[in-house]
CSV table of C-alpha atoms in Angstrom, one decimal:
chain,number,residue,atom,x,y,z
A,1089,UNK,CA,60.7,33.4,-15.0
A,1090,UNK,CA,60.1,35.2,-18.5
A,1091,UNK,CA,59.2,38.5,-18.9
A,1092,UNK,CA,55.5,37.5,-20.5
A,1093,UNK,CA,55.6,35.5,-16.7
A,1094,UNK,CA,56.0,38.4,-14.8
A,1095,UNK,CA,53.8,40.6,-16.2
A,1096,UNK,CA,51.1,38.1,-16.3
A,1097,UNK,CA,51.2,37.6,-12.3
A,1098,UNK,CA,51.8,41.8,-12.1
A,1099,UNK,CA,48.5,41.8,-13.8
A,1100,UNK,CA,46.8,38.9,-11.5
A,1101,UNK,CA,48.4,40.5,-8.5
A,1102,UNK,CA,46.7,44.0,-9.1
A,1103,UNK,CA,43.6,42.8,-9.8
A,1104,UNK,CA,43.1,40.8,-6.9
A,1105,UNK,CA,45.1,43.7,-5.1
A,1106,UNK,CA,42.8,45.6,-5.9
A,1107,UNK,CA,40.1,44.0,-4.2
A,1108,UNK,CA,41.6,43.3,-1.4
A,1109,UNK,CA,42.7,47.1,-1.0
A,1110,UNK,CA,38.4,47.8,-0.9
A,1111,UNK,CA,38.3,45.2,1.4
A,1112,UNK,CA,41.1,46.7,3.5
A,1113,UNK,CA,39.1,50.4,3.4
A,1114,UNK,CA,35.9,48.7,4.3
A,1115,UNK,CA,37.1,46.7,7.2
A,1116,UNK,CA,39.0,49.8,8.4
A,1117,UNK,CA,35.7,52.0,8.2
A,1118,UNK,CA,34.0,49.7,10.4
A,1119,UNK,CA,36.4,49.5,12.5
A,1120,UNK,CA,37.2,53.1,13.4
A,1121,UNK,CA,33.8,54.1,13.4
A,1122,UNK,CA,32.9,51.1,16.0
A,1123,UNK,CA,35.3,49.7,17.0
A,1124,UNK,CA,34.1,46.3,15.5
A,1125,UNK,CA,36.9,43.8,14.1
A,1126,UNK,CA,34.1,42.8,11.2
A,1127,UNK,CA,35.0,39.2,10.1
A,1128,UNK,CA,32.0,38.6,8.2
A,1129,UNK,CA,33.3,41.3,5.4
A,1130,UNK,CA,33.6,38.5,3.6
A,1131,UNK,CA,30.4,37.2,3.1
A,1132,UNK,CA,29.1,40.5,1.6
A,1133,UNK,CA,31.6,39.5,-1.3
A,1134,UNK,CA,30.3,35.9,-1.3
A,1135,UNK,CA,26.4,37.0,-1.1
A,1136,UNK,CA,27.0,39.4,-4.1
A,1137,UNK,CA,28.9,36.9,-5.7
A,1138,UNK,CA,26.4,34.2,-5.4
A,1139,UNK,CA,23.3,36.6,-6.1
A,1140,UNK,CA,24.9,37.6,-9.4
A,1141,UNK,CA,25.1,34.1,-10.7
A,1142,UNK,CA,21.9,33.2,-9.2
A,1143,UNK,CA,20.5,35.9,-10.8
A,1144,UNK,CA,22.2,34.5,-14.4
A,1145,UNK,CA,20.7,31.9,-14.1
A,1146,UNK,CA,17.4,32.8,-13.9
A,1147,UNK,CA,16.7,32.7,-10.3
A,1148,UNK,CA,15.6,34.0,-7.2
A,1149,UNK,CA,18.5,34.3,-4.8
A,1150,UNK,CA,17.7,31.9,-1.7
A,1151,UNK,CA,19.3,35.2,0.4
A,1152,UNK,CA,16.2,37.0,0.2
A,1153,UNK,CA,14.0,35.2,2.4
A,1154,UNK,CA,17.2,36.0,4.6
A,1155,UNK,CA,16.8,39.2,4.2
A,1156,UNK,CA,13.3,39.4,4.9
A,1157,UNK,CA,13.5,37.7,8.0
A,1158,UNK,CA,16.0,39.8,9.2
A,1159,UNK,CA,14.4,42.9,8.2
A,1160,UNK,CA,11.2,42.2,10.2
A,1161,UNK,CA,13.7,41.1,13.3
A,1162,UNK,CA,15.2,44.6,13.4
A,1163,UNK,CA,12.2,46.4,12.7
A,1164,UNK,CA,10.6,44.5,15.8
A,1165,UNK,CA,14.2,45.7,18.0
A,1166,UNK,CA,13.7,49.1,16.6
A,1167,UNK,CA,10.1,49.3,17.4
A,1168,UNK,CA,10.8,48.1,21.1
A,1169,UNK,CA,13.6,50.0,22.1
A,1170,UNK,CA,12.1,53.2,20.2
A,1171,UNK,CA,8.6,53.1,21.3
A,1172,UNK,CA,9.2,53.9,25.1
A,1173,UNK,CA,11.5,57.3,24.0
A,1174,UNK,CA,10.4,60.6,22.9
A,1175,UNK,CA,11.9,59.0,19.3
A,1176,UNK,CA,8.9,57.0,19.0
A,1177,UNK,CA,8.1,58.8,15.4
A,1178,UNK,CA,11.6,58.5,14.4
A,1179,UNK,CA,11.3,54.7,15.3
A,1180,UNK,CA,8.5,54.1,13.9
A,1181,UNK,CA,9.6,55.2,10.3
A,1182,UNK,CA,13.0,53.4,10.5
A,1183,UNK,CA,11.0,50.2,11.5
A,1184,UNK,CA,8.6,50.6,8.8
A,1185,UNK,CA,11.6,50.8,6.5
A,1186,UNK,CA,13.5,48.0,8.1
A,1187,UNK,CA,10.4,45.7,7.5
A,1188,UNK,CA,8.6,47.2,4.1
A,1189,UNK,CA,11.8,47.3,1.6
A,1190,UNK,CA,13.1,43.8,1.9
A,1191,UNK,CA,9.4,42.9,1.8
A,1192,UNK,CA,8.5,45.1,-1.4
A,1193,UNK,CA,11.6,43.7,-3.0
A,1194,UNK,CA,11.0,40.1,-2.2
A,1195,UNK,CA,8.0,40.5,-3.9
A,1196,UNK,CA,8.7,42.1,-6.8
A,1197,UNK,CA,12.0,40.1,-7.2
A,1198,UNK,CA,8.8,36.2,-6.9
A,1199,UNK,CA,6.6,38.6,-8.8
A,1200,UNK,CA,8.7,38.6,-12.0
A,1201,UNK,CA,10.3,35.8,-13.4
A,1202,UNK,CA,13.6,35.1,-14.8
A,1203,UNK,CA,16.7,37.5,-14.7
A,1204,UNK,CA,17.5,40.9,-15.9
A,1205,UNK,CA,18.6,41.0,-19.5
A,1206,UNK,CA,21.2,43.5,-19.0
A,1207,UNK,CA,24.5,43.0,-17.0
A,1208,UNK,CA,23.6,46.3,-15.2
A,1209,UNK,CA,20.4,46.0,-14.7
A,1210,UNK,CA,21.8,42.3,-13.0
A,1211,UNK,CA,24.4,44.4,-11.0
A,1212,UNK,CA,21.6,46.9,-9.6
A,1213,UNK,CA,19.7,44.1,-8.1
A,1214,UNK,CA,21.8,42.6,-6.9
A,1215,UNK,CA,23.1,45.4,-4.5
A,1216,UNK,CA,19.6,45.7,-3.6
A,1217,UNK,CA,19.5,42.7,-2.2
A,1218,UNK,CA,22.9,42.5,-0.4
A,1219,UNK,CA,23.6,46.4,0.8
A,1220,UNK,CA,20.6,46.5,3.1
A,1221,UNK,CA,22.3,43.4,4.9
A,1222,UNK,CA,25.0,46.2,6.6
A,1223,UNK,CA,21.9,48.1,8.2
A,1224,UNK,CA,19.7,45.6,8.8
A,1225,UNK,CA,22.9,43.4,10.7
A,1226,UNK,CA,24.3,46.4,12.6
A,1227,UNK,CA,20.5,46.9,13.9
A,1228,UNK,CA,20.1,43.7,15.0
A,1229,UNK,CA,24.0,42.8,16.8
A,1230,UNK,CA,26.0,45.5,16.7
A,1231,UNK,CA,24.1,48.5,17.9
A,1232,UNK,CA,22.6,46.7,21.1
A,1233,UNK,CA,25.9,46.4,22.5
A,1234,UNK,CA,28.0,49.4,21.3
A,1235,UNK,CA,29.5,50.0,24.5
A,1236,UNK,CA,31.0,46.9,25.0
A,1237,UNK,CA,34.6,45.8,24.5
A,1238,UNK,CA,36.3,44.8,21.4
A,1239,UNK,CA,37.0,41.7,22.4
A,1240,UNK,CA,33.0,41.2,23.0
A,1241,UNK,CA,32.1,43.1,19.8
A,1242,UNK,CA,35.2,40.6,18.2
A,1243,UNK,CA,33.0,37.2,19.5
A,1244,UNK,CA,29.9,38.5,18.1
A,1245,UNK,CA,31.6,39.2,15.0
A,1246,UNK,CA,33.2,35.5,14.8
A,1247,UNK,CA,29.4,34.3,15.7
A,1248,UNK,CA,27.9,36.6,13.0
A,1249,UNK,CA,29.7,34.8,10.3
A,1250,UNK,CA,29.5,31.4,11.1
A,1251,UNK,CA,26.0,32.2,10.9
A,1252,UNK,CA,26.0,34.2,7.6
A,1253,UNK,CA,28.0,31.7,6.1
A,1254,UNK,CA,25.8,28.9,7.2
A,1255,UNK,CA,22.8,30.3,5.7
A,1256,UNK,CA,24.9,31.0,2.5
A,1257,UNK,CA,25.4,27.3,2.5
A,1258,UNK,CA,21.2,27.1,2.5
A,1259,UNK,CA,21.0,29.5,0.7
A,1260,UNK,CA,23.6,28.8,-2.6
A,1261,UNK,CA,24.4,24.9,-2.1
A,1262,UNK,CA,27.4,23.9,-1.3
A,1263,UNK,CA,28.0,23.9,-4.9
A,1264,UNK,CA,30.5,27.1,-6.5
A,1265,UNK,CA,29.4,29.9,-9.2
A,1266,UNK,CA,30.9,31.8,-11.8
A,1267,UNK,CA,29.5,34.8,-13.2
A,1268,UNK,CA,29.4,36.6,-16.6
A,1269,UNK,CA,32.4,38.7,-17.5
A,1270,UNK,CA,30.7,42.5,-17.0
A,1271,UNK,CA,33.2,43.8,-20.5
A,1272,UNK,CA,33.6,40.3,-22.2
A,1273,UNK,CA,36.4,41.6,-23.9
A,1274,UNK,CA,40.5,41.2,-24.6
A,1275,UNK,CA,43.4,43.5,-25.5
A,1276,UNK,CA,46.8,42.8,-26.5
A,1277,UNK,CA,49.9,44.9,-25.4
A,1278,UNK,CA,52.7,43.6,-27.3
A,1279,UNK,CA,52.9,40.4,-26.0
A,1280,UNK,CA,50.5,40.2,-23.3
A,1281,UNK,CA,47.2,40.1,-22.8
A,1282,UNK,CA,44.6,41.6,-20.8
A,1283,UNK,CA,41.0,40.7,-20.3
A,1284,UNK,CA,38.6,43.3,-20.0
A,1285,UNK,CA,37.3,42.2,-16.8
A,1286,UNK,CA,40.5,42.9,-15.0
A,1287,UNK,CA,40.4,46.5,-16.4
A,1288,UNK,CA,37.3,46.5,-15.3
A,1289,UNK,CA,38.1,45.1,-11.7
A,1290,UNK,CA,41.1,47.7,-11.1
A,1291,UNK,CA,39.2,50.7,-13.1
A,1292,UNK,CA,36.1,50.1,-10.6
A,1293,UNK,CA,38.4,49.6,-7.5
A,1294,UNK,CA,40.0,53.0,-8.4
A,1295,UNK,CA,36.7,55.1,-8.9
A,1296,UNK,CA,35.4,53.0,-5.6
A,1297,UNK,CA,38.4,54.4,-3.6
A,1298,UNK,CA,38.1,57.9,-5.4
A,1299,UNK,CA,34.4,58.2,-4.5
A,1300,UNK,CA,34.6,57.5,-0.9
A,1301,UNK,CA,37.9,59.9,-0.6
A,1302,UNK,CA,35.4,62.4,-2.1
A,1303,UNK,CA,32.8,61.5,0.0
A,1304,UNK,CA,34.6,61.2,3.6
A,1305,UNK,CA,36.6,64.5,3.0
A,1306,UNK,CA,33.9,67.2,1.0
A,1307,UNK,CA,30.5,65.8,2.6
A,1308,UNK,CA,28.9,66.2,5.7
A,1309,UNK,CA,28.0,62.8,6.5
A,1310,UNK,CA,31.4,61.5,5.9
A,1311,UNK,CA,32.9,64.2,8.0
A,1312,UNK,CA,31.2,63.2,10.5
A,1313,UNK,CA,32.0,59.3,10.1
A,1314,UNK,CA,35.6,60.8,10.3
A,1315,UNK,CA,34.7,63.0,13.3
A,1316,UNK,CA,33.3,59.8,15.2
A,1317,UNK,CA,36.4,57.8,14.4
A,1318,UNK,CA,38.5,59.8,16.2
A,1319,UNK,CA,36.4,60.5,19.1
A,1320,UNK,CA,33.2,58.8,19.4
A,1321,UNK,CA,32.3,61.1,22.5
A,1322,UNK,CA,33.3,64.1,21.0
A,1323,UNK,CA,31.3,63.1,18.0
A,1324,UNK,CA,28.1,63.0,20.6
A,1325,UNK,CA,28.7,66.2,22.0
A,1326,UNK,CA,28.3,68.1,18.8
A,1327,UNK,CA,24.9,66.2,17.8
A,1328,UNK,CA,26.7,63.7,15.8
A,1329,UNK,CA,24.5,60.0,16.5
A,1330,UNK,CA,27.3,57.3,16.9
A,1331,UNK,CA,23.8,54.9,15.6
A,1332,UNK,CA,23.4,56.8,12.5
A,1333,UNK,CA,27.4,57.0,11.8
A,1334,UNK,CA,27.4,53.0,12.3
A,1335,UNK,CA,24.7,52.0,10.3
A,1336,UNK,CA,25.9,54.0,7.8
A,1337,UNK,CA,29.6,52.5,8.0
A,1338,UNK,CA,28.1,49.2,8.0
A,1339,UNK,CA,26.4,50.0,4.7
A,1340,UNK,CA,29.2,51.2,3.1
A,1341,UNK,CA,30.8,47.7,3.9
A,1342,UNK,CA,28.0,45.6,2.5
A,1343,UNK,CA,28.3,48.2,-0.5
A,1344,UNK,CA,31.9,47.3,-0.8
A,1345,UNK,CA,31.7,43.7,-0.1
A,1346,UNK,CA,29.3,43.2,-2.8
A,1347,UNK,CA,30.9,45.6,-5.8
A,1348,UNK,CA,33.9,43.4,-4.6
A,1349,UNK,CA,32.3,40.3,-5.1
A,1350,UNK,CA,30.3,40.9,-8.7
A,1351,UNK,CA,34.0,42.0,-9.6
A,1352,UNK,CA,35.5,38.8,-8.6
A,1353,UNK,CA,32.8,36.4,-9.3
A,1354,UNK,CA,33.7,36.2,-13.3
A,1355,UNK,CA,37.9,35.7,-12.4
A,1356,UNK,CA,37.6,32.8,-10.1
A,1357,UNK,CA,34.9,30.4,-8.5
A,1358,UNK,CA,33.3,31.5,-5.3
A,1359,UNK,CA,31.7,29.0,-2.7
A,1360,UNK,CA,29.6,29.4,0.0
A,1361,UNK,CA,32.3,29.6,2.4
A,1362,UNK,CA,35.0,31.5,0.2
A,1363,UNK,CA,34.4,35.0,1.7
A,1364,UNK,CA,36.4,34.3,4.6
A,1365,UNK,CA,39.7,33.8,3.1
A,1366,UNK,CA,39.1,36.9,0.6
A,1367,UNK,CA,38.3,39.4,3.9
A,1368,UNK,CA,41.3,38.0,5.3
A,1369,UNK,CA,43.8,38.7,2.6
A,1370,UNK,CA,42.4,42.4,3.2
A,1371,UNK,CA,42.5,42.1,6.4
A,1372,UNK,CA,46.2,41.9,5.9
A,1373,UNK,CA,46.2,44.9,4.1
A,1374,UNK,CA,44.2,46.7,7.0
A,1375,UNK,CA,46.7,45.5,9.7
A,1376,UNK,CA,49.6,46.6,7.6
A,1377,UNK,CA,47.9,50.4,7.9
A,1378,UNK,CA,47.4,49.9,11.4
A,1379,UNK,CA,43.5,50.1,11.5
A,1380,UNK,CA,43.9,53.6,11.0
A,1381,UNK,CA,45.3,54.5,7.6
A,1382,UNK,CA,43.3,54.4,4.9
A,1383,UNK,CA,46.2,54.8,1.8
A,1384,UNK,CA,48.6,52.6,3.7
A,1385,UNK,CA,46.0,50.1,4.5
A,1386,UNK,CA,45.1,50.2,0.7
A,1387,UNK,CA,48.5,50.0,-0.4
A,1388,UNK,CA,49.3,47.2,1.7
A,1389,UNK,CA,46.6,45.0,0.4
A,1390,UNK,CA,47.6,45.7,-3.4
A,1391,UNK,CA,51.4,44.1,-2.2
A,1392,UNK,CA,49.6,41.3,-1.1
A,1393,UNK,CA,48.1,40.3,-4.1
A,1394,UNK,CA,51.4,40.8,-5.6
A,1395,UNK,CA,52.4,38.6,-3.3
A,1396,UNK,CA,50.0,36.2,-3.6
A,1397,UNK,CA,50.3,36.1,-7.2
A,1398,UNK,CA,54.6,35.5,-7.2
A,1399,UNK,CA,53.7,33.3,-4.8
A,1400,UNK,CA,51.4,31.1,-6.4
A,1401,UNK,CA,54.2,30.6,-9.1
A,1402,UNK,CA,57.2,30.4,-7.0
A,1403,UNK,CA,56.0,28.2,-3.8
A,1404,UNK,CA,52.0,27.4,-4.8
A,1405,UNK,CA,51.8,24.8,-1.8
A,1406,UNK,CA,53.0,27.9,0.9
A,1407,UNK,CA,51.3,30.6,-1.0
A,1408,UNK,CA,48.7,31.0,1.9
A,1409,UNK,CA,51.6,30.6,4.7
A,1410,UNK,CA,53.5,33.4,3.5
A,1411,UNK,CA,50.7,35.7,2.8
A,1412,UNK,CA,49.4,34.7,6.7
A,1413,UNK,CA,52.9,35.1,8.4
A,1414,UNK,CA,53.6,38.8,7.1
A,1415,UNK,CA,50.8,39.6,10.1
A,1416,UNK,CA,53.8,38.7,12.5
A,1417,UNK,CA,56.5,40.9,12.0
A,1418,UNK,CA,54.1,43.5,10.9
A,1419,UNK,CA,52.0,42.7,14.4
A,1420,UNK,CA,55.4,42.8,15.8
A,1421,UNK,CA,56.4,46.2,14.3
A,1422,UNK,CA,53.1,47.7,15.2
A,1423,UNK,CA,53.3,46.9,19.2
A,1424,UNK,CA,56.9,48.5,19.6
A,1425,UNK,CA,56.1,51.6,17.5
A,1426,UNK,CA,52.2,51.5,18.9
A,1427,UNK,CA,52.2,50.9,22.7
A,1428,UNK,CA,49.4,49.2,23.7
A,1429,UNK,CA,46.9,51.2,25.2
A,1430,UNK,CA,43.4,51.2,27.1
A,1431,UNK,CA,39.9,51.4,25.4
A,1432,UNK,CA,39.4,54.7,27.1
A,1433,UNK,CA,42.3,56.4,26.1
């Protein structure tokens, strides 16, 4: 391996490193907020993916009749569970926003024709289409049964993504999409060469992971997303509404998942069913922190593109095996310096 090798699969690894390590925060987010293992964090970077290049090609994304169906479903739970409580205001408006935006935006979105001209003005739609998926889902599985066990909140996570990904398939086609570089540009540094899409991929990574630092540690909200992952009863006590914290860590996800995907979508072709693999490669990266730590859980997803990319070069036909078996020793690791312990505890 050359030297113009190595620093080409450096570059590939950070980039896709980078993504993963958004993943990795996301997943981790949900997770200590809810307790949710959230599988389907993987098809918020396939929907964004797919909505950008649907929208670049001049059309309505099939997702939004999704998201309008949806929306009216979890207005109509909201509605029913908030009518018969001294909430009923409070449900009311909720509802009324679970059921008007998706349908305000479906319309406009059928009401004028073709795409966007400008890339951001493509990248703006885009999320607001796929963010309100992380409310809107939470509402409609999650929050019904917030009390129950992991390993019941882990099922309906597994059931939630075979059926997002099936309705990506009606959705998209089973046919895969690239998108628009967002910086169609190129430097040269000596002798290698960097596209300006990858800049853009690690630059926007990096203000990502700066913004939501800023956000969990200096504002209120996120202090109290950080006061209901470490005790969700505790959180209660001091008026903090474990509801509110999760739709609002399920948000943040879809927000992530879909900045992740509109970054990816111009570096490699994303199918209907892609998402999965790309969650799981941050998932990694979330299991090397633990499901607690947010920096090591970020740092370990960036060694995994690094490994992913040496990999690829080295042994392409057990690239996936060896990113899949570091979960072992790192599972085995975890359960001799982290005793297992009850739900309650």
């Amino acid at each position: 391996m050359t030297t113009e090798i190595a620093l080409l699969l450096a570059q590939d690894g950070l980039v896709n490193g980078a993504i993963y390590a958004l993943l990795a925060l996301a997943l981790i987010l949900v997770f200590t907020v809810t307790r949710v293992v959230f599988v389907p964090q993987g098809e918020f970077v396939t929907y964004g993916a797919l909505t950008m290049a649907a929208l670049q090609q001049g059309a309505v994304p099939g997702v939004v009749t999704f998201l309008v169906i949806t929306g009216w479903m979890a207005a109509a739970i909201e509605l029913w569970t908030g009518i018969r409580t001294p909430h009923r205001r409070r449900a009311m408006t909720t509802a009324a926003l679970f059921a008007l935006y998706p349908s305000c935006l479906a319309a406009i979105l059928f009401w004028v024709t073709g795409a966007p001209d400008a890339v951001w003005m493509q990248v703006v739609v885009t999320l607001a289409i796929v963010v309100p998926f992380g409310a809107i889902l939470y509402r409609i599985v999650f929050q019904p049964m917030a009390n129950a066990s992991v390993l019941v909140l882990m099922i309906a996570a597994v059931a939630l993504h075979l059926l997002l990904m099936g309705v990506g398939l009606l959705a998209f086609g089973p046919e895969g999409a690239r998108t628009q570089p967002l910086i169609d540009a190129t430097f040269t540094f000596g002798t290698m060469m960097i596209t300006g899409q990858s800049l853009t991929a690690i630059a926007a990574s990096i203000v990502l992971i700066a913004v939501l630092f800023w956000g969990f540690t200096f504002t209120l909200r996120g202090k109290a997303l950080r006061a209901t992952a470490v005790n969700s009863v505790g959180a209660r006590l001091v008026g903090i509404r474990p509801e509110v914290a999760g739709t609002l860590c399920f948000t943040l996800a879809a927000l992530v998942g879909a900045i992740s995907g509109i970054l990816i979508s111009s570096i490699t072709t994303i199918y209907y069913d892609t998402g999965l693999l790309i969650a799981l490669k941050g998932f990694i990266g979330a299991i090397i922190g633990a499901l607690v730590s947010y920096p090591v859980g970020a740092l370990g997803a960036i060694l995994v593109g690094l490994i992913e990319a040496f990999s690829s070069f080295w042994a392409s036909a057990f690239k996936e095996a060896l990113l899949f078996g570091l979960i072992l020793p790192i599972l085995l690791v975890l359960s001799v310096t982290h005793p297992s312990r009850g739900e309650a505890e």
